[in-house]
mmCIF file of N, CA and C in Angstrom:
data_model
loop_
_atom_site.group_PDB
_atom_site.id
_atom_site.type_symbol
_atom_site.label_atom_id
_atom_site.label_comp_id
_atom_site.label_asym_id
_atom_site.label_seq_id
_atom_site.Cartn_x
_atom_site.Cartn_y
_atom_site.Cartn_z
ATOM 1 N N MET L 387 -44.990 35.121 18.891
ATOM 2 C CA MET L 387 -43.959 35.633 17.995
ATOM 3 C C MET L 387 -43.763 34.623 16.856
ATOM 4 N N ASN L 388 -43.768 35.111 15.610
ATOM 5 C CA ASN L 388 -43.576 34.206 14.481
ATOM 6 C C ASN L 388 -42.082 34.086 14.142
ATOM 7 N N LEU L 389 -41.761 33.211 13.211
ATOM 8 C CA LEU L 389 -40.358 32.949 12.877
ATOM 9 C C LEU L 389 -39.634 34.160 12.311
ATOM 10 N N VAL L 390 -40.337 34.985 11.545
ATOM 11 C CA VAL L 390 -39.705 36.191 11.002
ATOM 12 C C VAL L 390 -39.290 37.113 12.145
ATOM 13 N N ASP L 391 -40.180 37.295 13.111
ATOM 14 C CA ASP L 391 -39.848 38.130 14.272
ATOM 15 C C ASP L 391 -38.676 37.541 15.055
ATOM 16 N N ILE L 392 -38.686 36.239 15.208
ATOM 17 C CA ILE L 392 -37.590 35.576 15.922
ATOM 18 C C ILE L 392 -36.268 35.818 15.200
ATOM 19 N N LEU L 393 -36.278 35.694 13.871
ATOM 20 C CA LEU L 393 -35.057 35.934 13.086
ATOM 21 C C LEU L 393 -34.627 37.396 13.154
ATOM 22 N N LEU L 394 -35.592 38.303 13.121
ATOM 23 C CA LEU L 394 -35.265 39.729 13.212
ATOM 24 C C LEU L 394 -34.635 40.081 14.557
ATOM 25 N N ASN L 395 -34.989 39.355 15.591
ATOM 26 C CA ASN L 395 -34.443 39.600 16.927
ATOM 27 C C ASN L 395 -33.200 38.762 17.233
ATOM 28 N N ALA L 396 -32.833 37.896 16.318
ATOM 29 C CA ALA L 396 -31.721 36.970 16.559
ATOM 30 C C ALA L 396 -30.363 37.659 16.455
ATOM 31 N N ASP L 397 -29.392 37.086 17.111
ATOM 32 C CA ASP L 397 -27.995 37.506 16.992
ATOM 33 C C ASP L 397 -27.477 36.907 15.681
ATOM 34 N N THR L 398 -27.340 37.738 14.647
ATOM 35 C CA THR L 398 -26.939 37.224 13.331
ATOM 36 C C THR L 398 -25.563 36.575 13.368
ATOM 37 N N ASN L 399 -24.665 37.075 14.199
ATOM 38 C CA ASN L 399 -23.342 36.451 14.304
ATOM 39 C C ASN L 399 -23.455 35.009 14.777
ATOM 40 N N ALA L 400 -24.345 34.760 15.724
ATOM 41 C CA ALA L 400 -24.536 33.400 16.232
ATOM 42 C C ALA L 400 -25.179 32.508 15.172
ATOM 43 N N VAL L 401 -26.164 33.042 14.459
ATOM 44 C CA VAL L 401 -26.862 32.258 13.436
ATOM 45 C C VAL L 401 -25.940 31.930 12.266
ATOM 46 N N LEU L 402 -25.107 32.896 11.871
ATOM 47 C CA LEU L 402 -24.258 32.732 10.691
ATOM 48 C C LEU L 402 -22.850 32.221 11.004
ATOM 49 N N ALA L 403 -22.557 31.967 12.257
ATOM 50 C CA ALA L 403 -21.212 31.523 12.650
ATOM 51 C C ALA L 403 -20.848 30.208 11.967
ATOM 52 N N GLU L 404 -19.576 30.113 11.581
ATOM 53 C CA GLU L 404 -19.073 28.885 10.961
ATOM 54 C C GLU L 404 -19.149 27.745 11.975
ATOM 55 N N LYS L 405 -19.737 26.644 11.550
ATOM 56 C CA LYS L 405 -19.881 25.488 12.432
ATOM 57 C C LYS L 405 -18.616 24.638 12.332
ATOM 58 N N THR L 406 -17.975 24.393 13.464
ATOM 59 C CA THR L 406 -16.751 23.592 13.495
ATOM 60 C C THR L 406 -16.862 22.527 14.583
ATOM 61 N N GLU L 407 -16.004 21.530 14.453
ATOM 62 C CA GLU L 407 -15.947 20.470 15.451
ATOM 63 C C GLU L 407 -14.577 19.822 15.386
ATOM 64 N N GLU L 408 -14.085 19.388 16.527
ATOM 65 C CA GLU L 408 -12.800 18.700 16.553
ATOM 66 C C GLU L 408 -13.014 17.211 16.354
ATOM 67 N N TYR L 409 -12.056 16.584 15.663
ATOM 68 C CA TYR L 409 -12.129 15.151 15.373
ATOM 69 C C TYR L 409 -10.739 14.554 15.570
ATOM 70 N N GLU L 410 -10.645 13.591 16.465
ATOM 71 C CA GLU L 410 -9.355 12.956 16.721
ATOM 72 C C GLU L 410 -9.186 11.722 15.848
ATOM 73 N N VAL L 411 -8.032 11.634 15.191
ATOM 74 C CA VAL L 411 -7.666 10.435 14.439
ATOM 75 C C VAL L 411 -6.835 9.601 15.418
ATOM 76 N N GLU L 412 -7.495 8.664 16.078
ATOM 77 C CA GLU L 412 -6.884 7.929 17.181
ATOM 78 C C GLU L 412 -5.625 7.169 16.772
ATOM 79 N N ARG L 413 -5.623 6.576 15.609
ATOM 80 C CA ARG L 413 -4.450 5.827 15.144
ATOM 81 C C ARG L 413 -3.227 6.733 15.083
ATOM 82 N N LEU L 414 -3.398 7.929 14.533
ATOM 83 C CA LEU L 414 -2.272 8.859 14.431
ATOM 84 C C LEU L 414 -1.875 9.397 15.804
ATOM 85 N N SER L 415 -2.837 9.565 16.696
ATOM 86 C CA SER L 415 -2.515 9.995 18.065
ATOM 87 C C SER L 415 -1.609 8.967 18.737
ATOM 88 N N LYS L 416 -1.920 7.691 18.560
ATOM 89 C CA LYS L 416 -1.109 6.622 19.163
ATOM 90 C C LYS L 416 0.291 6.595 18.567
ATOM 91 N N ILE L 417 0.378 6.722 17.255
ATOM 92 C CA ILE L 417 1.677 6.678 16.574
ATOM 93 C C ILE L 417 2.545 7.869 16.968
ATOM 94 N N LEU L 418 1.957 9.054 17.009
ATOM 95 C CA LEU L 418 2.707 10.286 17.262
ATOM 96 C C LEU L 418 2.951 10.562 18.746
ATOM 97 N N GLY L 419 2.209 9.883 19.610
ATOM 98 C CA GLY L 419 2.369 10.117 21.044
ATOM 99 C C GLY L 419 1.747 11.422 21.517
ATOM 100 N N GLU L 420 1.020 12.067 20.655
ATOM 101 C CA GLU L 420 0.275 13.294 20.968
ATOM 102 C C GLU L 420 -1.065 13.210 20.255
ATOM 103 N N LYS L 421 -2.038 13.920 20.809
ATOM 104 C CA LYS L 421 -3.353 13.896 20.157
ATOM 105 C C LYS L 421 -3.252 14.489 18.758
ATOM 106 N N PHE L 422 -3.770 13.749 17.790
ATOM 107 C CA PHE L 422 -3.842 14.234 16.413
ATOM 108 C C PHE L 422 -5.297 14.632 16.189
ATOM 109 N N VAL L 423 -5.564 15.920 16.340
ATOM 110 C CA VAL L 423 -6.932 16.429 16.280
ATOM 111 C C VAL L 423 -7.080 17.375 15.096
ATOM 112 N N LEU L 424 -8.070 17.078 14.274
ATOM 113 C CA LEU L 424 -8.415 17.938 13.144
ATOM 114 C C LEU L 424 -9.551 18.857 13.570
ATOM 115 N N THR L 425 -9.515 20.092 13.117
ATOM 116 C CA THR L 425 -10.672 20.969 13.267
ATOM 117 C C THR L 425 -11.402 20.921 11.935
ATOM 118 N N LEU L 426 -12.607 20.389 11.977
ATOM 119 C CA LEU L 426 -13.421 20.257 10.770
ATOM 120 C C LEU L 426 -14.437 21.389 10.732
ATOM 121 N N LYS L 427 -14.831 21.761 9.516
ATOM 122 C CA LYS L 427 -15.825 22.832 9.378
ATOM 123 C C LYS L 427 -16.899 22.422 8.385
ATOM 124 N N ALA L 428 -18.060 23.032 8.539
ATOM 125 C CA ALA L 428 -19.158 22.816 7.599
ATOM 126 C C ALA L 428 -18.784 23.433 6.256
ATOM 127 N N ILE L 429 -19.249 22.805 5.191
ATOM 128 C CA ILE L 429 -19.020 23.321 3.840
ATOM 129 C C ILE L 429 -20.297 24.042 3.401
ATOM 130 N N PRO L 430 -20.182 25.284 2.916
ATOM 131 C CA PRO L 430 -21.378 26.013 2.463
ATOM 132 C C PRO L 430 -22.128 25.250 1.363
ATOM 133 N N ALA L 431 -23.428 25.440 1.312
ATOM 134 C CA ALA L 431 -24.301 24.693 0.403
ATOM 135 C C ALA L 431 -23.851 24.756 -1.055
ATOM 136 N N LYS L 432 -23.533 25.947 -1.546
ATOM 137 C CA LYS L 432 -23.141 26.082 -2.952
ATOM 138 C C LYS L 432 -21.865 25.297 -3.237
ATOM 139 N N ARG L 433 -20.873 25.396 -2.362
ATOM 140 C CA ARG L 433 -19.608 24.687 -2.566
ATOM 141 C C ARG L 433 -19.812 23.181 -2.463
ATOM 142 N N TYR L 434 -20.670 22.741 -1.542
ATOM 143 C CA TYR L 434 -20.946 21.309 -1.402
ATOM 144 C C TYR L 434 -21.577 20.771 -2.689
ATOM 145 N N SER L 435 -22.480 21.549 -3.263
ATOM 146 C CA SER L 435 -23.109 21.161 -4.527
ATOM 147 C C SER L 435 -22.076 21.090 -5.654
ATOM 148 N N GLU L 436 -21.139 22.046 -5.677
ATOM 149 C CA GLU L 436 -20.069 22.032 -6.684
ATOM 150 C C GLU L 436 -19.192 20.793 -6.537
ATOM 151 N N ILE L 437 -18.894 20.411 -5.307
ATOM 152 C CA ILE L 437 -18.095 19.205 -5.060
ATOM 153 C C ILE L 437 -18.817 17.987 -5.614
ATOM 154 N N GLN L 438 -20.101 17.878 -5.332
ATOM 155 C CA GLN L 438 -20.876 16.739 -5.820
ATOM 156 C C GLN L 438 -20.905 16.703 -7.344
ATOM 157 N N THR L 439 -21.099 17.859 -7.958
ATOM 158 C CA THR L 439 -21.147 17.933 -9.419
ATOM 159 C C THR L 439 -19.794 17.597 -10.036
ATOM 160 N N THR L 440 -18.721 18.067 -9.423
ATOM 161 C CA THR L 440 -17.367 17.804 -9.917
ATOM 162 C C THR L 440 -17.044 16.318 -9.883
ATOM 163 N N ALA L 441 -17.650 15.590 -8.954
ATOM 164 C CA ALA L 441 -17.353 14.164 -8.789
ATOM 165 C C ALA L 441 -18.132 13.271 -9.752
ATOM 166 N N ILE L 442 -18.940 13.867 -10.622
ATOM 167 C CA ILE L 442 -19.716 13.076 -11.585
ATOM 168 C C ILE L 442 -18.854 12.747 -12.799
ATOM 169 N N ASN L 443 -18.860 11.479 -13.169
ATOM 170 C CA ASN L 443 -18.202 11.032 -14.400
ATOM 171 C C ASN L 443 -19.280 10.712 -15.418
ATOM 172 N N MET L 444 -19.084 11.201 -16.629
ATOM 173 C CA MET L 444 -20.024 10.899 -17.705
ATOM 174 C C MET L 444 -19.363 9.909 -18.656
ATOM 175 N N ASN L 445 -19.920 8.717 -18.722
ATOM 176 C CA ASN L 445 -19.447 7.700 -19.661
ATOM 177 C C ASN L 445 -20.558 7.484 -20.675
ATOM 178 N N GLY L 446 -20.510 8.265 -21.751
ATOM 179 C CA GLY L 446 -21.607 8.224 -22.710
ATOM 180 C C GLY L 446 -22.844 8.803 -22.057
ATOM 181 N N LYS L 447 -23.920 8.027 -22.028
ATOM 182 C CA LYS L 447 -25.157 8.477 -21.393
ATOM 183 C C LYS L 447 -25.218 8.066 -19.922
ATOM 184 N N ARG L 448 -24.232 7.327 -19.483
ATOM 185 C CA ARG L 448 -24.230 6.807 -18.116
ATOM 186 C C ARG L 448 -23.439 7.718 -17.178
ATOM 187 N N LYS L 449 -24.039 8.022 -16.027
ATOM 188 C CA LYS L 449 -23.375 8.843 -15.016
ATOM 189 C C LYS L 449 -22.927 7.945 -13.868
ATOM 190 N N SER L 450 -21.787 8.282 -13.307
ATOM 191 C CA SER L 450 -21.343 7.609 -12.089
ATOM 192 C C SER L 450 -20.681 8.648 -11.197
ATOM 193 N N VAL L 451 -20.629 8.351 -9.921
ATOM 194 C CA VAL L 451 -20.009 9.262 -8.967
ATOM 195 C C VAL L 451 -18.641 8.714 -8.597
ATOM 196 N N ASP L 452 -17.626 9.551 -8.742
ATOM 197 C CA ASP L 452 -16.266 9.201 -8.334
ATOM 198 C C ASP L 452 -16.175 9.492 -6.837
ATOM 199 N N LEU L 453 -16.439 8.469 -6.032
ATOM 200 C CA LEU L 453 -16.487 8.636 -4.582
ATOM 201 C C LEU L 453 -15.154 9.125 -4.029
ATOM 202 N N TYR L 454 -14.050 8.611 -4.574
ATOM 203 C CA TYR L 454 -12.720 9.038 -4.130
ATOM 204 C C TYR L 454 -12.554 10.546 -4.323
ATOM 205 N N LYS L 455 -12.903 11.024 -5.513
ATOM 206 C CA LYS L 455 -12.778 12.452 -5.815
ATOM 207 C C LYS L 455 -13.675 13.280 -4.892
ATOM 208 N N MET L 456 -14.883 12.789 -4.664
ATOM 209 C CA MET L 456 -15.812 13.506 -3.793
ATOM 210 C C MET L 456 -15.264 13.568 -2.365
ATOM 211 N N GLN L 457 -14.682 12.468 -1.898
ATOM 212 C CA GLN L 457 -14.108 12.456 -0.550
ATOM 213 C C GLN L 457 -12.904 13.393 -0.453
ATOM 214 N N MET L 458 -12.030 13.369 -1.443
ATOM 215 C CA MET L 458 -10.839 14.224 -1.412
ATOM 216 C C MET L 458 -11.224 15.704 -1.417
ATOM 217 N N LEU L 459 -12.188 16.071 -2.257
ATOM 218 C CA LEU L 459 -12.649 17.462 -2.307
ATOM 219 C C LEU L 459 -13.313 17.867 -0.990
ATOM 220 N N THR L 460 -14.048 16.933 -0.394
ATOM 221 C CA THR L 460 -14.687 17.206 0.893
ATOM 222 C C THR L 460 -13.637 17.422 1.982
ATOM 223 N N LEU L 461 -12.597 16.577 2.013
ATOM 224 C CA LEU L 461 -11.511 16.768 2.977
ATOM 225 C C LEU L 461 -10.845 18.119 2.759
ATOM 226 N N ASN L 462 -10.604 18.440 1.500
ATOM 227 C CA ASN L 462 -9.909 19.679 1.159
ATOM 228 C C ASN L 462 -10.661 20.911 1.655
ATOM 229 N N GLU L 463 -11.969 20.878 1.526
ATOM 230 C CA GLU L 463 -12.795 22.018 1.945
ATOM 231 C C GLU L 463 -13.143 21.983 3.429
ATOM 232 N N GLY L 464 -13.229 20.782 3.996
ATOM 233 C CA GLY L 464 -13.755 20.639 5.342
ATOM 234 C C GLY L 464 -12.738 20.553 6.465
ATOM 235 N N ILE L 465 -11.449 20.356 6.138
ATOM 236 C CA ILE L 465 -10.430 20.354 7.193
ATOM 237 C C ILE L 465 -9.922 21.781 7.337
ATOM 238 N N LYS L 466 -10.248 22.382 8.472
ATOM 239 C CA LYS L 466 -9.846 23.773 8.723
ATOM 240 C C LYS L 466 -8.431 23.839 9.282
ATOM 241 N N GLU L 467 -8.134 22.980 10.246
ATOM 242 C CA GLU L 467 -6.818 22.918 10.883
ATOM 243 C C GLU L 467 -6.455 21.470 11.131
ATOM 244 N N PRO L 468 -5.230 21.076 10.990
ATOM 245 C CA PRO L 468 -4.077 21.843 10.542
ATOM 246 C C PRO L 468 -4.092 22.004 9.024
ATOM 247 N N ASN L 469 -3.232 22.860 8.532
ATOM 248 C CA ASN L 469 -3.103 23.060 7.095
ATOM 249 C C ASN L 469 -2.251 21.921 6.532
ATOM 250 N N LEU L 470 -2.915 20.890 6.040
ATOM 251 C CA LEU L 470 -2.200 19.725 5.523
ATOM 252 C C LEU L 470 -1.620 19.964 4.134
ATOM 253 N N ALA L 471 -1.856 21.154 3.569
ATOM 254 C CA ALA L 471 -1.282 21.520 2.272
ATOM 255 C C ALA L 471 -0.028 22.373 2.444
ATOM 256 N N GLU L 472 0.456 22.504 3.672
ATOM 257 C CA GLU L 472 1.652 23.293 3.960
ATOM 258 C C GLU L 472 2.828 22.690 3.186
ATOM 259 N N PRO L 473 3.528 23.485 2.364
ATOM 260 C CA PRO L 473 4.581 22.959 1.485
ATOM 261 C C PRO L 473 5.645 22.107 2.182
ATOM 262 N N ASN L 474 6.104 22.508 3.359
ATOM 263 C CA ASN L 474 7.120 21.710 4.060
ATOM 264 C C ASN L 474 6.571 20.352 4.492
ATOM 265 N N LEU L 475 5.305 20.321 4.852
ATOM 266 C CA LEU L 475 4.654 19.073 5.244
ATOM 267 C C LEU L 475 4.509 18.141 4.042
ATOM 268 N N LEU L 476 4.075 18.708 2.911
ATOM 269 C CA LEU L 476 3.956 17.911 1.685
ATOM 270 C C LEU L 476 5.308 17.305 1.320
ATOM 271 N N LYS L 477 6.346 18.124 1.389
ATOM 272 C CA LYS L 477 7.695 17.670 1.045
ATOM 273 C C LYS L 477 8.149 16.550 1.980
ATOM 274 N N LYS L 478 7.942 16.718 3.275
ATOM 275 C CA LYS L 478 8.350 15.727 4.278
ATOM 276 C C LYS L 478 7.733 14.360 3.996
ATOM 277 N N PHE L 479 6.460 14.349 3.576
ATOM 278 C CA PHE L 479 5.752 13.098 3.332
ATOM 279 C C PHE L 479 5.791 12.652 1.869
ATOM 280 N N GLY L 480 6.522 13.379 1.025
ATOM 281 C CA GLY L 480 6.633 13.006 -0.381
ATOM 282 C C GLY L 480 5.328 13.150 -1.138
ATOM 283 N N ALA L 481 4.518 14.100 -0.717
ATOM 284 C CA ALA L 481 3.232 14.345 -1.368
ATOM 285 C C ALA L 481 3.363 15.553 -2.291
ATOM 286 N N THR L 482 2.691 15.493 -3.427
ATOM 287 C CA THR L 482 2.753 16.613 -4.367
ATOM 288 C C THR L 482 1.512 17.506 -4.298
ATOM 289 N N THR L 483 0.414 16.955 -3.799
ATOM 290 C CA THR L 483 -0.839 17.712 -3.685
ATOM 291 C C THR L 483 -1.475 17.417 -2.322
ATOM 292 N N PRO L 484 -2.414 18.253 -1.899
ATOM 293 C CA PRO L 484 -3.135 17.931 -0.665
ATOM 294 C C PRO L 484 -3.835 16.567 -0.747
ATOM 295 N N PHE L 485 -4.402 16.232 -1.911
ATOM 296 C CA PHE L 485 -5.063 14.934 -2.068
ATOM 297 C C PHE L 485 -4.077 13.806 -1.800
ATOM 298 N N ASP L 486 -2.877 13.950 -2.335
ATOM 299 C CA ASP L 486 -1.816 12.970 -2.132
ATOM 300 C C ASP L 486 -1.490 12.856 -0.644
ATOM 301 N N MET L 487 -1.460 13.983 0.037
ATOM 302 C CA MET L 487 -1.168 13.999 1.476
ATOM 303 C C MET L 487 -2.252 13.271 2.261
ATOM 304 N N TYR L 488 -3.523 13.529 1.941
ATOM 305 C CA TYR L 488 -4.621 12.855 2.639
ATOM 306 C C TYR L 488 -4.509 11.343 2.465
ATOM 307 N N GLU L 489 -4.190 10.931 1.243
ATOM 308 C CA GLU L 489 -4.086 9.501 0.951
ATOM 309 C C GLU L 489 -2.933 8.855 1.720
ATOM 310 N N LYS L 490 -1.831 9.574 1.863
ATOM 311 C CA LYS L 490 -0.682 9.047 2.600
ATOM 312 C C LYS L 490 -0.936 9.030 4.109
ATOM 313 N N LEU L 491 -1.603 10.036 4.606
ATOM 314 C CA LEU L 491 -1.774 10.220 6.044
ATOM 315 C C LEU L 491 -2.906 9.383 6.637
ATOM 316 N N PHE L 492 -4.006 9.258 5.907
ATOM 317 C CA PHE L 492 -5.197 8.607 6.446
ATOM 318 C C PHE L 492 -5.467 7.266 5.774
ATOM 319 N N LEU L 493 -5.977 6.318 6.558
ATOM 320 C CA LEU L 493 -6.442 5.044 6.021
ATOM 321 C C LEU L 493 -7.804 5.256 5.357
ATOM 322 N N ALA L 494 -8.201 4.311 4.515
ATOM 323 C CA ALA L 494 -9.465 4.437 3.784
ATOM 324 C C ALA L 494 -10.652 4.677 4.716
ATOM 325 N N GLY L 495 -10.734 3.919 5.791
ATOM 326 C CA GLY L 495 -11.837 4.085 6.739
ATOM 327 C C GLY L 495 -11.807 5.433 7.439
ATOM 328 N N GLU L 496 -10.596 5.924 7.706
ATOM 329 C CA GLU L 496 -10.464 7.244 8.332
ATOM 330 C C GLU L 496 -10.950 8.332 7.385
ATOM 331 N N ILE L 497 -10.626 8.198 6.105
ATOM 332 C CA ILE L 497 -11.099 9.163 5.101
ATOM 333 C C ILE L 497 -12.622 9.184 5.088
ATOM 334 N N THR L 498 -13.224 8.001 5.081
ATOM 335 C CA THR L 498 -14.684 7.910 5.085
ATOM 336 C C THR L 498 -15.268 8.527 6.350
ATOM 337 N N ASN L 499 -14.688 8.214 7.500
ATOM 338 C CA ASN L 499 -15.197 8.758 8.768
ATOM 339 C C ASN L 499 -15.086 10.278 8.824
ATOM 340 N N ILE L 500 -13.966 10.813 8.358
ATOM 341 C CA ILE L 500 -13.771 12.272 8.384
ATOM 342 C C ILE L 500 -14.745 12.953 7.423
ATOM 343 N N THR L 501 -14.886 12.410 6.210
ATOM 344 C CA THR L 501 -15.820 13.026 5.251
ATOM 345 C C THR L 501 -17.258 12.928 5.758
ATOM 346 N N ASN L 502 -17.600 11.823 6.415
ATOM 347 C CA ASN L 502 -18.949 11.703 6.984
ATOM 348 C C ASN L 502 -19.182 12.752 8.067
ATOM 349 N N LYS L 503 -18.174 13.003 8.883
ATOM 350 C CA LYS L 503 -18.291 14.011 9.946
ATOM 351 C C LYS L 503 -18.465 15.406 9.331
ATOM 352 N N ILE L 504 -17.701 15.691 8.261
ATOM 353 C CA ILE L 504 -17.825 16.986 7.573
ATOM 354 C C ILE L 504 -19.228 17.121 6.974
ATOM 355 N N SER L 505 -19.733 16.041 6.382
ATOM 356 C CA SER L 505 -21.084 16.060 5.810
ATOM 357 C C SER L 505 -22.126 16.327 6.889
ATOM 358 N N THR L 506 -21.959 15.705 8.050
ATOM 359 C CA THR L 506 -22.887 15.921 9.160
ATOM 360 C C THR L 506 -22.838 17.376 9.623
ATOM 361 N N LEU L 507 -21.628 17.928 9.732
ATOM 362 C CA LEU L 507 -21.488 19.344 10.100
ATOM 363 C C LEU L 507 -22.166 20.252 9.075
ATOM 364 N N SER L 508 -22.182 19.801 7.819
ATOM 365 C CA SER L 508 -22.766 20.583 6.727
ATOM 366 C C SER L 508 -24.275 20.386 6.622
ATOM 367 N N GLY L 509 -24.843 19.630 7.551
ATOM 368 C CA GLY L 509 -26.291 19.487 7.605
ATOM 369 C C GLY L 509 -26.855 18.225 6.995
ATOM 370 N N TYR L 510 -26.000 17.303 6.563
ATOM 371 C CA TYR L 510 -26.463 16.063 5.948
ATOM 372 C C TYR L 510 -26.424 14.911 6.936
ATOM 373 N N SER L 511 -27.442 14.052 6.853
ATOM 374 C CA SER L 511 -27.381 12.782 7.564
ATOM 375 C C SER L 511 -26.804 11.782 6.562
ATOM 376 N N GLU L 512 -26.406 10.618 7.021
ATOM 377 C CA GLU L 512 -25.849 9.597 6.121
ATOM 378 C C GLU L 512 -26.875 9.206 5.060
ATOM 379 N N GLU L 513 -28.142 9.098 5.448
ATOM 380 C CA GLU L 513 -29.209 8.742 4.514
ATOM 381 C C GLU L 513 -29.365 9.814 3.435
ATOM 382 N N GLU L 514 -29.340 11.085 3.838
ATOM 383 C CA GLU L 514 -29.459 12.184 2.873
ATOM 384 C C GLU L 514 -28.265 12.201 1.928
ATOM 385 N N LYS L 515 -27.088 11.904 2.447
ATOM 386 C CA LYS L 515 -25.884 11.872 1.617
ATOM 387 C C LYS L 515 -26.032 10.806 0.528
ATOM 388 N N GLN L 516 -26.515 9.618 0.904
ATOM 389 C CA GLN L 516 -26.710 8.544 -0.070
ATOM 390 C C GLN L 516 -27.782 8.926 -1.094
ATOM 391 N N GLN L 517 -28.851 9.592 -0.646
ATOM 392 C CA GLN L 517 -29.893 10.045 -1.566
ATOM 393 C C GLN L 517 -29.322 11.044 -2.567
ATOM 394 N N ASN L 518 -28.480 11.955 -2.101
ATOM 395 C CA ASN L 518 -27.867 12.937 -2.995
ATOM 396 C C ASN L 518 -26.988 12.258 -4.028
ATOM 397 N N ILE L 519 -26.224 11.260 -3.611
ATOM 398 C CA ILE L 519 -25.372 10.529 -4.556
ATOM 399 C C ILE L 519 -26.233 9.848 -5.610
ATOM 400 N N GLU L 520 -27.344 9.229 -5.196
ATOM 401 C CA GLU L 520 -28.246 8.571 -6.144
ATOM 402 C C GLU L 520 -28.873 9.585 -7.098
ATOM 403 N N GLU L 521 -29.258 10.766 -6.589
ATOM 404 C CA GLU L 521 -29.830 11.806 -7.443
ATOM 405 C C GLU L 521 -28.815 12.285 -8.468
ATOM 406 N N ILE L 522 -27.573 12.429 -8.047
ATOM 407 C CA ILE L 522 -26.515 12.866 -8.960
ATOM 408 C C ILE L 522 -26.330 11.837 -10.069
ATOM 409 N N LYS L 523 -26.370 10.554 -9.713
ATOM 410 C CA LYS L 523 -26.198 9.489 -10.705
ATOM 411 C C LYS L 523 -27.304 9.535 -11.754
ATOM 412 N N ASN L 524 -28.528 9.875 -11.311
ATOM 413 C CA ASN L 524 -29.669 9.896 -12.223
ATOM 414 C C ASN L 524 -29.715 11.222 -12.904
#
């Protein structure tokens, strides 16, 4: 049986199902006395490409990647649950935007770890992610 036949016989719901994974932010679990678990999801290819493109800064002929912006957009698209943009939650923490909330809630290393996990769910290895950033710069 060739790959086309295998795909024709496949359960399309299983193949196309949204890929998710739970991720515990241990520091927040300790502080809150309850598990602080995020449900992360894969970001579709087109949207991931848009995030990467949006994070490019053009300074004359020189390109650079705004890593902070790329991470914030990745968190925004890749955190499925809980809804950290919930208006009452933003108000409670004095945040005006979801990006502001992520910055208040998570430490820098936690942001990096969560975005790396989302990238992995989206099909990227750390090496591929770095290659993509370098390609965007060039």
